[in-house]
Amino acid sequence: MAQTVFAPWEDSQEKPLIEFVNVTKRFGDFTAIDNLSQKIYAREFFALLGPSGCGKTTMMRMLAGFETPSEGKILLAGQDIGAVPPNKRAVNMMFQSYALFPHLSVWDNIAFGLKREGMAKDKIAARVDEMLRLTRLEKFARRKPHQISGGQRQRVALARSLAKAPKLLLLDEPLGALDKKLRQETQFELMDIQESTGTTFVIVTHDQEEAMTVASRVAVMDHGRIVQVATPDVIYEAPNSVYVADFIGDVNLISGKASTRKAAPASQSKPAPQPAKPAEPTSPSPSDERRPQPNAMGEWLHDRVLEPVLGKRDPNTPAPIVEQVTAAEPQPVSAPPEIPAGGLAITWSPDHPPLIASNASETFGGADVVLALRPEKLNISTTKPDAPNVLRGKVIDIAYLGNISTYHVQLDNGTMVKAQIANTRRVSRRQITWEDEVWLSFTTTAGVVLEQGT
Amino acid sequence: MRRALLISIPYLWLLVLFLIPFVIVFKISLSDAAIARPPYLPTLELSEGWASIKEFFAELDFENYTFLGEDPLYRLAYLSSLKIAVVSTVLTLLVGYPIAYGMARAAPEWRPTLLMLIILPFWTSFLIRVYAWKGILSTEGLLNQLLMGIGLVDAPLTILNTNTAVYIGIAYTYLPFMVLPIYSALEKMDDSLLEAAEDLGCSRLQAFWMVTMPLSRAGIFAGSFLVFIPALGEFVIPSLLGGSDTLMIGKVLYEEFFSNRDWPVASAVAVILLLILIVPIVLFQLNQQKQQEAGK
Ligand SMILES: Nc1ncnc2c1ncn2[C@@H]1O[C@H](COP(=O)(O)OP(=O)(O)OP(=O)(O)O)[C@@H](O)[C@H]1O
Ligand SMILES: [Mg+2]
């Protein structure tokens, strides 16, 4: 993301434009905003994402001055704005319901705020015309709100809130009623405006793609609390909870029990033999023929490689150990050597091998965890691939989305998993189809390990 | 066929209850008063053939209208009625608007109760309520007792039998006609419009003038006409509460009709009153039509 260069939130010296300090908002005994603290910086494009009723509009209304916090305070440029009435705040809001004045024409609606400022007539006209051009409403300037379409009304509301070029602009679902093309154009328009005017935007949206496109940071809300605030890529790639992972984008959630890979510390302690491993599989195979007794090669193998795992070999009881060796042998063969040492093994189903995640903290060891896997991070193939995590299943459904297809695969234990593949080939040449036995595979860093119940 | 029948019902209603009576009244206004039964001439005798019908039409003239124009009493009565109607309408608006506003802003669960309280007086006799005002407004009445009791005035005010009493009476009687249309306009208004206005820099008061007022304009018009139109021809209230100098066309009409038994002049007075009322009635209709279109 290009915006990552702009990151005032990482600079502790930077003063926030807006600061929520332990803000709680109650309606009767219902808590709409729950002890929320958050800093928003000047020139940010701050997106609020969350399910319906989680308190997004309430946050906006507190910023605009239509609601006062029940507890805590809101600072605007360091000043507590609790007592400042809405008309004295350098904040404009685009209402979720548009709130256009039905008795005024589109033109007069847009000019409303400018006239209150006592701006000169010709300046108002110029500004309104500019806004009309921006929102492609020139043709409708003389119409009343009830004479235009829903999308056009939304654009009038947007134009009206933009007209005063406020320091802080609050947009409550500004583009929901627009078709995709116009929405994308307007998104870029908004980003342009933001860049050229330096306005700070707080935007509510239900459209994640939109949040990802425009936002410098995304805040995911749940029940009046902000669950995670981060740049769009971090929110997507490294959600901090199952809730965020599930809310943003498509995700497969696999719950299981994590264990720190016992082998890991040992192999980590001797990283040198690791590269030597590839050569080894050839040598154990001849040892198979002489299974009852370990030969010199076998002994060497045991002493150098397996001993740390299996413990010291008792030379008096060779057979069971040999069996153990053979039992252990497939491991280095089937699990390819590129599995990085360490990380977690997630036991989740008796029908499938544990899943390996190398990018998780070992503090999860022994805990109930959820492995969140984005469908596009899964690979799908008809033959068993050479990968650290492989799951076998059957294609139940294929959703063709044009540029990509989503395969709904039922694993051997019944779990449904989604995998997304780019359609680089034409549909007719697609090799995987319904009812096919397939293998899903992914790397040890593809997923994100999250604590269960978050 | 059925459709035609259905549509014809309201027209039939208008024809029988409005147009035919009006034609009769208009015809009488063109006749001459006479000591007869009915007290005017000529009367139409259809049995005596074509010649008599021709004779009948020949005897009709606009004499009574010329008379109304010449006698300043009538002109003064019309003007005074207009003035009383306008003043009472404004008074009703001043009282009714805040009431309607308060109702529209009240908690939704209170609104039906408030509405009922506004309509409640209609369930008691109109005459009794106007008489009650006599008791309130007279020199020894409740109002004067109250004002003297709290020391606002030393001597009782003469309100009864003045135009002021008529204004009060009309405003009181027609208040619901003002409150209801304004209330219905205000109730429909979305509160977020006021927030938007404030957001764009209006103070509360400015937001009221720039948003609430224009949006309730249709209600104000409707209410004002609903008060003004009947107030102009009002008869009972000026006769009970007004004084001897209260000149209203309704009273004049009554006197011409019952005291003078001059039906033709009374009819002419009525026809002119109707002509005067056509202007506000048409305006009212236009207002309603515009409102309906905007509501779509
Ligand atoms: N004036 C109010 N009185 C009582 N409850 C309210 C009021 N305003 C909001 N709420 C409640 O507060 C919660 C948060 O409302 P809010 O409008 O902020 O939701 P939202 O996140 O904007 O939802 P949406 O995405 O549907 O717009 C909701 O459960 C709502 O019912
Ligand atoms: Mg909302």
Coordinates of N, CA and C in Angstrom, one line a residue, chain A residues 196-393:
Chain A
S196 N -5.5 16.9 -1.9 CA -5.3 18.3 -2.3 C -5.7 19.2 -1.2
T197 N -6.7 18.8 -0.4 CA -7.2 19.8 0.6 C -6.6 19.5 2.0
G198 N -6.1 18.3 2.2 CA -5.6 17.9 3.5 C -6.7 17.7 4.5
T199 N -7.9 17.5 4.1 CA -9.0 17.2 5.0 C -8.8 15.9 5.6
T200 N -9.2 15.8 6.9 CA -9.2 14.5 7.5 C -10.5 13.8 7.3
F201 N -10.5 12.6 6.9 CA -11.8 11.9 6.7 C -12.0 10.8 7.7
V202 N -13.2 10.7 8.2 CA -13.6 9.5 8.9 C -14.7 9.0 8.1
I203 N -14.6 7.8 7.7 CA -15.6 7.2 6.8 C -16.2 5.9 7.4
V204 N -17.5 5.8 7.3 CA -18.1 4.5 7.7 C -18.5 3.8 6.4
T205 N -18.2 2.5 6.4 CA -18.5 1.8 5.2 C -18.8 0.3 5.5
H206 N -19.7 -0.2 4.7 CA -19.9 -1.7 4.9 C -19.1 -2.4 3.8
D207 N -18.5 -1.7 2.9 CA -17.8 -2.2 1.8 C -16.4 -2.3 2.1
Q208 N -15.9 -3.6 2.4 CA -14.5 -3.7 2.8 C -13.5 -3.3 1.8
E209 N -13.9 -3.6 0.5 CA -13.0 -3.2 -0.6 C -12.8 -1.7 -0.6
E210 N -13.9 -1.0 -0.3 CA -13.8 0.4 -0.2 C -12.9 0.9 0.9
A211 N -13.1 0.3 2.1 CA -12.2 0.6 3.2 C -10.8 0.3 2.8
M212 N -10.5 -0.8 2.2 CA -9.2 -1.2 1.8 C -8.6 -0.2 0.8
T213 N -9.5 0.3 -0.1 CA -9.0 1.2 -1.2 C -8.6 2.6 -0.6
V214 N -9.5 3.1 0.2 CA -9.4 4.5 0.5 C -8.6 4.8 1.8
A215 N -8.7 3.8 2.7 CA -8.3 4.2 4.1 C -6.8 4.1 4.3
S216 N -6.4 5.1 5.2 CA -5.0 5.0 5.7 C -5.0 4.0 6.8
R217 N -6.0 4.0 7.6 CA -6.2 3.0 8.7 C -7.6 2.5 8.7
V218 N -7.8 1.3 9.1 CA -9.1 0.7 9.2 C -9.3 0.4 10.7
A219 N -10.4 0.7 11.2 CA -10.8 0.3 12.6 C -11.9 -0.7 12.5
V220 N -11.8 -1.8 13.0 CA -12.9 -2.8 13.0 C -13.6 -2.7 14.4
M221 N -14.9 -2.5 14.3 CA -15.6 -2.3 15.6 C -16.5 -3.5 15.9
D222 N -16.8 -3.7 17.1 CA -17.7 -4.7 17.6 C -18.3 -4.3 18.9
H223 N -19.6 -4.2 18.9 CA -20.3 -3.9 20.2 C -19.7 -2.7 20.9
G224 N -19.6 -1.6 20.1 CA -19.1 -0.4 20.8 C -17.7 -0.3 21.1
R225 N -16.9 -1.3 20.7 CA -15.5 -1.2 20.9 C -14.7 -1.4 19.6
I226 N -13.5 -0.8 19.6 CA -12.7 -1.0 18.5 C -11.8 -2.2 18.7
V227 N -11.9 -3.2 17.9 CA -11.2 -4.5 18.1 C -9.8 -4.4 17.6
Q228 N -9.7 -3.8 16.4 CA -8.3 -3.6 15.9 C -8.3 -2.4 15.0
V229 N -7.2 -1.7 15.1 CA -6.9 -0.6 14.2 C -5.6 -0.8 13.5
A230 N -5.6 -0.8 12.2 CA -4.3 -1.0 11.5 C -4.5 -0.6 10.1
T231 N -3.4 -0.6 9.4 CA -3.4 -0.3 8.0 C -4.2 -1.4 7.3
P232 N -4.8 -1.2 6.1 CA -5.6 -2.2 5.5 C -4.9 -3.5 5.3
D233 N -3.6 -3.5 4.9 CA -2.9 -4.7 4.7 C -2.7 -5.5 5.9
V234 N -2.4 -4.8 7.0 CA -2.2 -5.5 8.3 C -3.5 -6.1 8.8
I235 N -4.6 -5.3 8.6 CA -5.9 -5.8 9.0 C -6.2 -7.1 8.3
Y236 N -5.8 -7.1 7.0 CA -6.2 -8.3 6.2 C -5.2 -9.4 6.4
E237 N -3.9 -9.1 6.5 CA -2.9 -10.2 6.6 C -2.7 -10.7 8.0
A238 N -2.9 -9.7 8.9 CA -2.5 -10.1 10.3 C -3.6 -9.7 11.3
P239 N -4.8 -10.2 11.1 CA -5.9 -9.8 12.0 C -5.5 -10.3 13.4
N240 N -6.0 -9.5 14.4 CA -5.5 -9.9 15.8 C -6.6 -10.8 16.5
S241 N -7.7 -11.1 15.8 CA -8.6 -11.9 16.5 C -9.4 -12.7 15.4
V242 N -10.1 -13.7 15.9 CA -11.0 -14.5 15.0 C -12.0 -13.5 14.4
Y243 N -12.5 -12.6 15.3 CA -13.6 -11.7 14.9 C -13.2 -10.9 13.6
V244 N -12.0 -10.3 13.7 CA -11.5 -9.5 12.7 C -11.2 -10.3 11.4
A245 N -10.6 -11.4 11.6 CA -10.3 -12.3 10.4 C -11.6 -12.7 9.7
D246 N -12.6 -13.0 10.5 CA -13.9 -13.4 10.0 C -14.6 -12.3 9.3
F247 N -14.5 -11.1 9.9 CA -15.2 -9.9 9.4 C -14.7 -9.4 8.1
I248 N -13.4 -9.4 8.0 CA -12.7 -8.8 6.9 C -12.5 -9.9 5.8
G249 N -13.1 -9.8 4.7 CA -12.8 -10.8 3.6 C -13.3 -12.2 3.9
D250 N -13.0 -13.1 3.0 CA -13.4 -14.4 3.1 C -12.3 -15.2 3.9
V251 N -12.7 -16.1 4.7 CA -11.7 -16.8 5.5 C -12.1 -18.2 5.9
N252 N -11.2 -19.2 5.9 CA -11.5 -20.5 6.5 C -11.0 -20.5 7.9
L253 N -11.8 -20.9 8.8 CA -11.4 -20.9 10.2 C -11.3 -22.4 10.6
I254 N -10.1 -22.8 11.0 CA -10.0 -24.2 11.4 C -9.6 -24.2 12.9
S255 N -10.4 -24.8 13.8 CA -10.1 -24.7 15.2 C -9.4 -26.0 15.6
G256 N -8.4 -25.9 16.4 CA -7.7 -27.1 16.9 C -6.9 -26.8 18.1
K257 N -6.1 -27.8 18.5 CA -5.3 -27.7 19.7 C -3.9 -27.5 19.2
A258 N -3.3 -26.4 19.7 CA -1.9 -26.2 19.3 C -0.9 -26.8 20.2
S259 N 0.2 -27.3 19.6 CA 1.3 -27.7 20.4 C 2.6 -27.2 19.8
T260 N 3.5 -26.8 20.6 CA 4.8 -26.4 20.0 C 5.4 -27.7 19.5
R261 N 5.9 -27.6 18.3 CA 6.5 -28.8 17.7 C 7.7 -29.3 18.5
K262 N 7.5 -30.4 19.1 CA 8.5 -31.0 20.0 C 9.8 -31.1 19.3
A263 N 9.8 -31.5 18.1 CA 11.0 -31.7 17.3 C 11.7 -30.4 17.1
A264 N 11.0 -29.4 17.2 CA 11.6 -28.1 16.8 C 12.8 -27.7 17.6
P265 N 12.7 -27.6 18.9 CA 13.8 -27.1 19.6 C 15.1 -27.9 19.3
A266 N 15.0 -29.2 19.2 CA 16.1 -30.0 19.0 C 16.7 -29.7 17.6
S267 N 15.9 -29.8 16.6 CA 16.4 -29.5 15.3 C 16.9 -28.1 15.1
Q268 N 16.2 -27.2 15.9 CA 16.7 -25.9 15.9 C 18.1 -25.8 16.5
S269 N 18.3 -26.6 17.5 CA 19.6 -26.5 18.2 C 20.7 -27.0 17.3
K270 N 20.4 -27.8 16.3 CA 21.4 -28.2 15.4 C 20.9 -27.9 13.9
P271 N 20.9 -26.7 13.6 CA 20.5 -26.3 12.3 C 21.4 -26.8 11.1
A272 N 22.6 -27.1 11.5 CA 23.6 -27.6 10.5 C 23.2 -28.8 9.8
P273 N 22.8 -29.9 10.5 CA 22.4 -31.2 9.8 C 21.2 -31.0 8.9
Q274 N 20.4 -30.0 9.2 CA 19.2 -29.8 8.4 C 19.4 -29.9 6.9
P275 N 20.4 -29.1 6.3 CA 20.6 -29.2 4.9 C 21.1 -30.5 4.5
A276 N 21.7 -31.3 5.4 CA 22.2 -32.6 5.0 C 21.1 -33.6 4.8
K277 N 19.9 -33.3 5.4 CA 18.8 -34.2 5.3 C 18.4 -34.7 3.8
P278 N 18.3 -33.8 2.9 CA 17.9 -34.2 1.6 C 18.7 -35.4 1.1
A279 N 19.9 -35.5 1.4 CA 20.7 -36.6 0.9 C 20.3 -37.9 1.6
E280 N 19.8 -37.8 2.8 CA 19.6 -39.0 3.7 C 18.5 -39.9 3.1
P281 N 17.4 -39.5 2.7 CA 16.4 -40.4 2.3 C 16.9 -41.5 1.4
T282 N 17.9 -41.3 0.6 CA 18.4 -42.3 -0.3 C 19.1 -43.4 0.6
S283 N 19.8 -43.0 1.6 CA 20.5 -44.0 2.4 C 19.6 -44.8 3.3
P284 N 18.5 -44.3 3.9 CA 17.6 -45.2 4.7 C 17.0 -46.2 3.8
S285 N 16.7 -46.0 2.6 CA 16.0 -47.0 1.8 C 16.7 -48.3 1.7
P286 N 18.0 -48.3 1.4 CA 18.7 -49.6 1.5 C 18.6 -50.3 2.8
S287 N 18.6 -49.5 3.9 CA 18.5 -50.0 5.2 C 17.2 -50.8 5.4
D288 N 16.2 -50.5 4.6 CA 14.9 -51.2 4.8 C 15.1 -52.7 4.5
E289 N 16.0 -53.0 3.6 CA 16.2 -54.4 3.2 C 16.8 -55.2 4.4
R290 N 17.5 -54.5 5.1 CA 18.1 -55.2 6.3 C 17.5 -54.8 7.6
R291 N 16.2 -54.8 7.5 CA 15.5 -54.2 8.6 C 15.9 -54.8 10.0
P292 N 16.0 -56.1 10.2 CA 16.2 -56.6 11.6 C 17.4 -56.0 12.3
Q293 N 18.4 -55.6 11.6 CA 19.6 -55.1 12.2 C 20.0 -53.8 11.6
P294 N 20.2 -52.8 12.5 CA 20.8 -51.6 11.9 C 22.2 -51.8 11.4
N295 N 22.4 -51.3 10.2 CA 23.8 -51.4 9.8 C 24.6 -50.2 10.2
A296 N 25.7 -50.0 9.8 CA 26.6 -48.9 10.2 C 25.9 -47.6 9.8
M297 N 25.4 -47.6 8.6 CA 24.7 -46.4 8.1 C 23.5 -46.0 8.9
G298 N 22.8 -47.1 9.3 CA 21.6 -46.9 10.1 C 22.0 -46.3 11.5
E299 N 23.0 -46.9 12.0 CA 23.5 -46.4 13.3 C 23.9 -45.0 13.2
W300 N 24.6 -44.7 12.2 CA 25.1 -43.3 12.0 C 23.9 -42.4 11.9
L301 N 22.9 -42.8 11.1 CA 21.7 -42.0 10.9 C 21.1 -41.8 12.3
H302 N 21.0 -42.9 13.1 CA 20.3 -42.7 14.4 C 21.1 -41.7 15.2
D303 N 22.4 -42.0 15.3 CA 23.2 -41.2 16.2 C 23.2 -39.7 15.9
R304 N 23.3 -39.5 14.6 CA 23.5 -38.1 14.1 C 22.2 -37.3 14.0
V305 N 21.2 -38.1 13.6 CA 19.9 -37.3 13.3 C 18.8 -37.6 14.2
L306 N 18.5 -38.9 14.5 CA 17.3 -39.3 15.2 C 17.5 -39.3 16.7
E307 N 18.7 -39.5 17.1 CA 18.9 -39.6 18.5 C 18.2 -38.5 19.3
P308 N 18.4 -37.3 18.9 CA 17.8 -36.2 19.7 C 16.3 -36.4 19.8
V309 N 15.7 -37.0 18.8 CA 14.2 -37.2 18.8 C 13.8 -38.4 19.6
L310 N 14.5 -39.5 19.3 CA 14.0 -40.8 19.9 C 14.8 -41.1 21.2
G311 N 15.8 -40.5 21.5 CA 16.5 -40.8 22.7 C 17.6 -41.8 22.3
K312 N 18.4 -42.2 23.4 CA 19.5 -43.1 23.2 C 19.0 -44.5 22.8
R313 N 19.7 -45.2 21.9 CA 19.3 -46.5 21.4 C 19.9 -47.5 22.4
D314 N 19.1 -48.5 22.8 CA 19.6 -49.6 23.6 C 20.1 -50.7 22.7
P315 N 21.4 -50.9 22.6 CA 22.0 -51.9 21.6 C 21.5 -53.3 21.9
N316 N 21.0 -53.6 23.1 CA 20.5 -55.0 23.4 C 19.2 -55.3 22.8
T317 N 18.4 -54.4 22.6 CA 17.1 -54.6 22.1 C 17.0 -53.8 20.7
P318 N 17.6 -54.4 19.7 CA 17.7 -53.7 18.5 C 16.3 -53.6 17.7
A319 N 15.6 -54.8 17.7 CA 14.4 -54.8 16.8 C 13.4 -53.7 17.0
P320 N 12.9 -53.5 18.2 CA 11.8 -52.5 18.3 C 12.4 -51.1 17.9
I321 N 13.6 -50.9 18.2 CA 14.2 -49.6 17.8 C 14.2 -49.5 16.3
V322 N 14.6 -50.6 15.7 CA 14.6 -50.6 14.2 C 13.2 -50.2 13.7
E323 N 12.2 -50.9 14.3 CA 10.8 -50.6 14.0 C 10.5 -49.1 14.1
Q324 N 10.9 -48.6 15.3 CA 10.7 -47.2 15.5 C 11.3 -46.4 14.4
V325 N 12.5 -46.8 14.1 CA 13.2 -46.0 13.1 C 12.4 -46.0 11.8
T326 N 12.0 -47.3 11.4 CA 11.2 -47.3 10.2 C 9.9 -46.5 10.3
A327 N 9.3 -46.6 11.5 CA 8.1 -45.8 11.7 C 8.4 -44.3 11.5
A328 N 9.5 -44.0 12.0 CA 9.8 -42.5 12.0 C 10.3 -42.1 10.7
E329 N 10.8 -43.1 9.9 CA 11.4 -42.7 8.7 C 10.5 -42.0 7.7
P330 N 9.3 -42.4 7.5 CA 8.4 -41.7 6.5 C 8.3 -40.2 6.8
Q331 N 8.5 -39.9 8.1 CA 8.4 -38.4 8.4 C 9.3 -37.6 7.5
P332 N 10.6 -37.8 7.6 CA 11.5 -37.0 6.7 C 11.2 -37.2 5.2
V333 N 10.6 -38.3 4.9 CA 10.3 -38.5 3.4 C 9.1 -37.7 3.0
S334 N 7.9 -37.9 3.8 CA 6.7 -37.3 3.3 C 6.6 -35.8 3.6
A335 N 7.1 -35.5 4.8 CA 7.1 -34.0 5.2 C 8.4 -33.5 4.6
P336 N 8.3 -32.7 3.6 CA 9.5 -32.2 2.9 C 10.4 -31.4 3.9
P337 N 11.6 -31.4 3.6 CA 12.6 -30.7 4.5 C 12.4 -29.2 4.6
E338 N 11.6 -28.6 3.7 CA 11.6 -27.1 3.7 C 10.7 -26.6 4.9
I339 N 10.0 -27.5 5.7 CA 9.3 -27.0 6.8 C 10.3 -26.4 7.8
P340 N 10.1 -25.1 8.0 CA 11.0 -24.5 9.0 C 10.8 -25.1 10.3
A341 N 11.8 -25.2 11.0 CA 11.7 -25.7 12.4 C 10.9 -24.8 13.3
G342 N 10.4 -25.4 14.3 CA 9.7 -24.6 15.3 C 8.2 -24.3 14.9
G343 N 7.6 -23.3 15.4 CA 6.2 -23.0 15.1 C 5.3 -24.0 15.9
L344 N 4.1 -24.1 15.3 CA 3.1 -24.9 16.0 C 2.6 -26.0 15.1
A345 N 2.2 -27.0 15.8 CA 1.4 -28.0 15.0 C 0.0 -28.0 15.6
I346 N -1.0 -27.9 14.7 CA -2.3 -27.8 15.2 C -3.1 -29.0 14.9
T347 N -3.4 -29.7 16.0 CA -4.2 -31.0 15.8 C -5.6 -30.6 15.8
W348 N -6.3 -31.0 14.7 CA -7.7 -30.5 14.6 C -8.6 -31.6 14.2
S349 N -8.1 -32.7 13.6 CA -9.1 -33.7 13.2 C -8.3 -35.0 13.1
P350 N -9.0 -36.1 13.6 CA -8.3 -37.4 13.5 C -8.1 -37.8 12.1
D351 N -8.8 -37.3 11.1 CA -8.7 -37.7 9.7 C -7.6 -37.0 9.0
H352 N -7.0 -36.0 9.6 CA -6.1 -35.2 8.9 C -4.8 -35.0 9.7
P353 N -3.7 -34.9 9.1 CA -2.5 -34.6 9.9 C -2.5 -33.2 10.5
P354 N -1.8 -33.0 11.5 CA -1.8 -31.7 12.2 C -1.3 -30.7 11.1
L355 N -1.9 -29.5 11.3 CA -1.4 -28.4 10.4 C -0.3 -27.7 11.0
I356 N 0.6 -27.3 10.2 CA 1.8 -26.7 10.7 C 1.9 -25.2 10.4
A357 N 2.0 -24.4 11.4 CA 2.1 -22.9 11.2 C 3.4 -22.5 11.9
S358 N 4.3 -21.9 11.0 CA 5.6 -21.6 11.5 C 5.6 -20.1 12.0
N359 N 4.6 -19.4 11.6 CA 4.6 -17.9 11.9 C 3.9 -17.5 13.1
A360 N 3.6 -18.5 14.0 CA 2.9 -18.2 15.2 C 3.8 -18.2 16.4
S361 N 3.4 -17.4 17.4 CA 4.1 -17.4 18.6 C 4.0 -18.7 19.4
E362 N 5.1 -19.1 20.0 CA 5.0 -20.4 20.7 C 4.2 -20.3 22.0
T363 N 3.8 -19.1 22.4 CA 3.0 -19.0 23.6 C 1.7 -19.7 23.4
F364 N 1.3 -19.9 22.2 CA 0.0 -20.6 21.9 C 0.1 -22.1 22.3
G365 N 1.3 -22.6 22.5 CA 1.4 -24.0 22.8 C 0.5 -24.5 23.8
G366 N -0.3 -25.6 23.5 CA -1.2 -26.1 24.4 C -2.6 -25.4 24.5
A367 N -2.7 -24.3 23.7 CA -3.9 -23.6 23.8 C -4.9 -24.0 22.6
D368 N -6.2 -23.7 22.8 CA -7.1 -23.9 21.7 C -7.0 -22.7 20.8
V369 N -6.7 -23.0 19.5 CA -6.5 -22.0 18.6 C -7.3 -22.1 17.3
V370 N -7.3 -21.1 16.6 CA -8.0 -21.1 15.3 C -7.0 -20.7 14.2
L371 N -6.9 -21.5 13.2 CA -6.0 -21.2 12.1 C -6.9 -20.5 11.0
A372 N -6.6 -19.2 10.8 CA -7.4 -18.5 9.8 C -6.6 -18.5 8.5
L373 N -7.3 -19.0 7.5 CA -6.7 -19.2 6.2 C -7.5 -18.5 5.1
R374 N -6.9 -17.5 4.4 CA -7.6 -16.8 3.3 C -7.7 -17.8 2.1
P375 N -8.8 -17.9 1.5 CA -9.0 -18.8 0.4 C -8.0 -18.7 -0.7
E376 N -7.5 -17.5 -0.9 CA -6.6 -17.3 -2.0 C -5.2 -17.8 -1.7
K377 N -5.0 -18.1 -0.4 CA -3.7 -18.6 0.0 C -3.6 -20.2 -0.1
L378 N -4.7 -20.8 -0.4 CA -4.7 -22.2 -0.6 C -4.5 -22.6 -2.1
N379 N -3.8 -23.6 -2.2 CA -3.6 -24.1 -3.6 C -4.4 -25.4 -3.8
I380 N -4.8 -25.6 -5.0 CA -5.7 -26.7 -5.2 C -5.1 -27.5 -6.4
S381 N -5.0 -28.9 -6.2 CA -4.4 -29.7 -7.3 C -5.0 -31.0 -7.3
T382 N -4.8 -31.8 -8.4 CA -5.5 -33.1 -8.5 C -4.5 -34.2 -8.0
T383 N -3.3 -33.8 -7.9 CA -2.3 -34.8 -7.4 C -1.8 -34.3 -6.1
K384 N -1.3 -35.2 -5.2 CA -0.8 -34.8 -3.9 C 0.4 -34.0 -4.1
P385 N 0.4 -32.7 -3.7 CA 1.5 -31.9 -3.9 C 2.5 -32.0 -2.8
D386 N 3.7 -31.5 -3.1 CA 4.8 -31.6 -2.1 C 4.7 -30.3 -1.3
A387 N 3.9 -30.3 -0.2 CA 3.8 -29.1 0.6 C 3.7 -29.5 2.1
P388 N 4.0 -28.6 2.9 CA 4.0 -28.9 4.4 C 2.6 -29.1 4.9
N389 N 1.6 -28.5 4.3 CA 0.2 -28.7 4.8 C -0.6 -29.2 3.6
V390 N -1.1 -30.4 3.8 CA -1.9 -30.9 2.7 C -3.2 -31.5 3.2
L391 N -4.3 -31.1 2.6 CA -5.6 -31.6 3.0 C -6.3 -32.2 1.8
R392 N -6.9 -33.4 2.0 CA -7.6 -34.1 0.9 C -9.1 -33.8 1.0
G393 N -9.7 -33.6 -0.1 CA -11.1 -33.4 -0.1 C -11.7 -33.6 -1.5

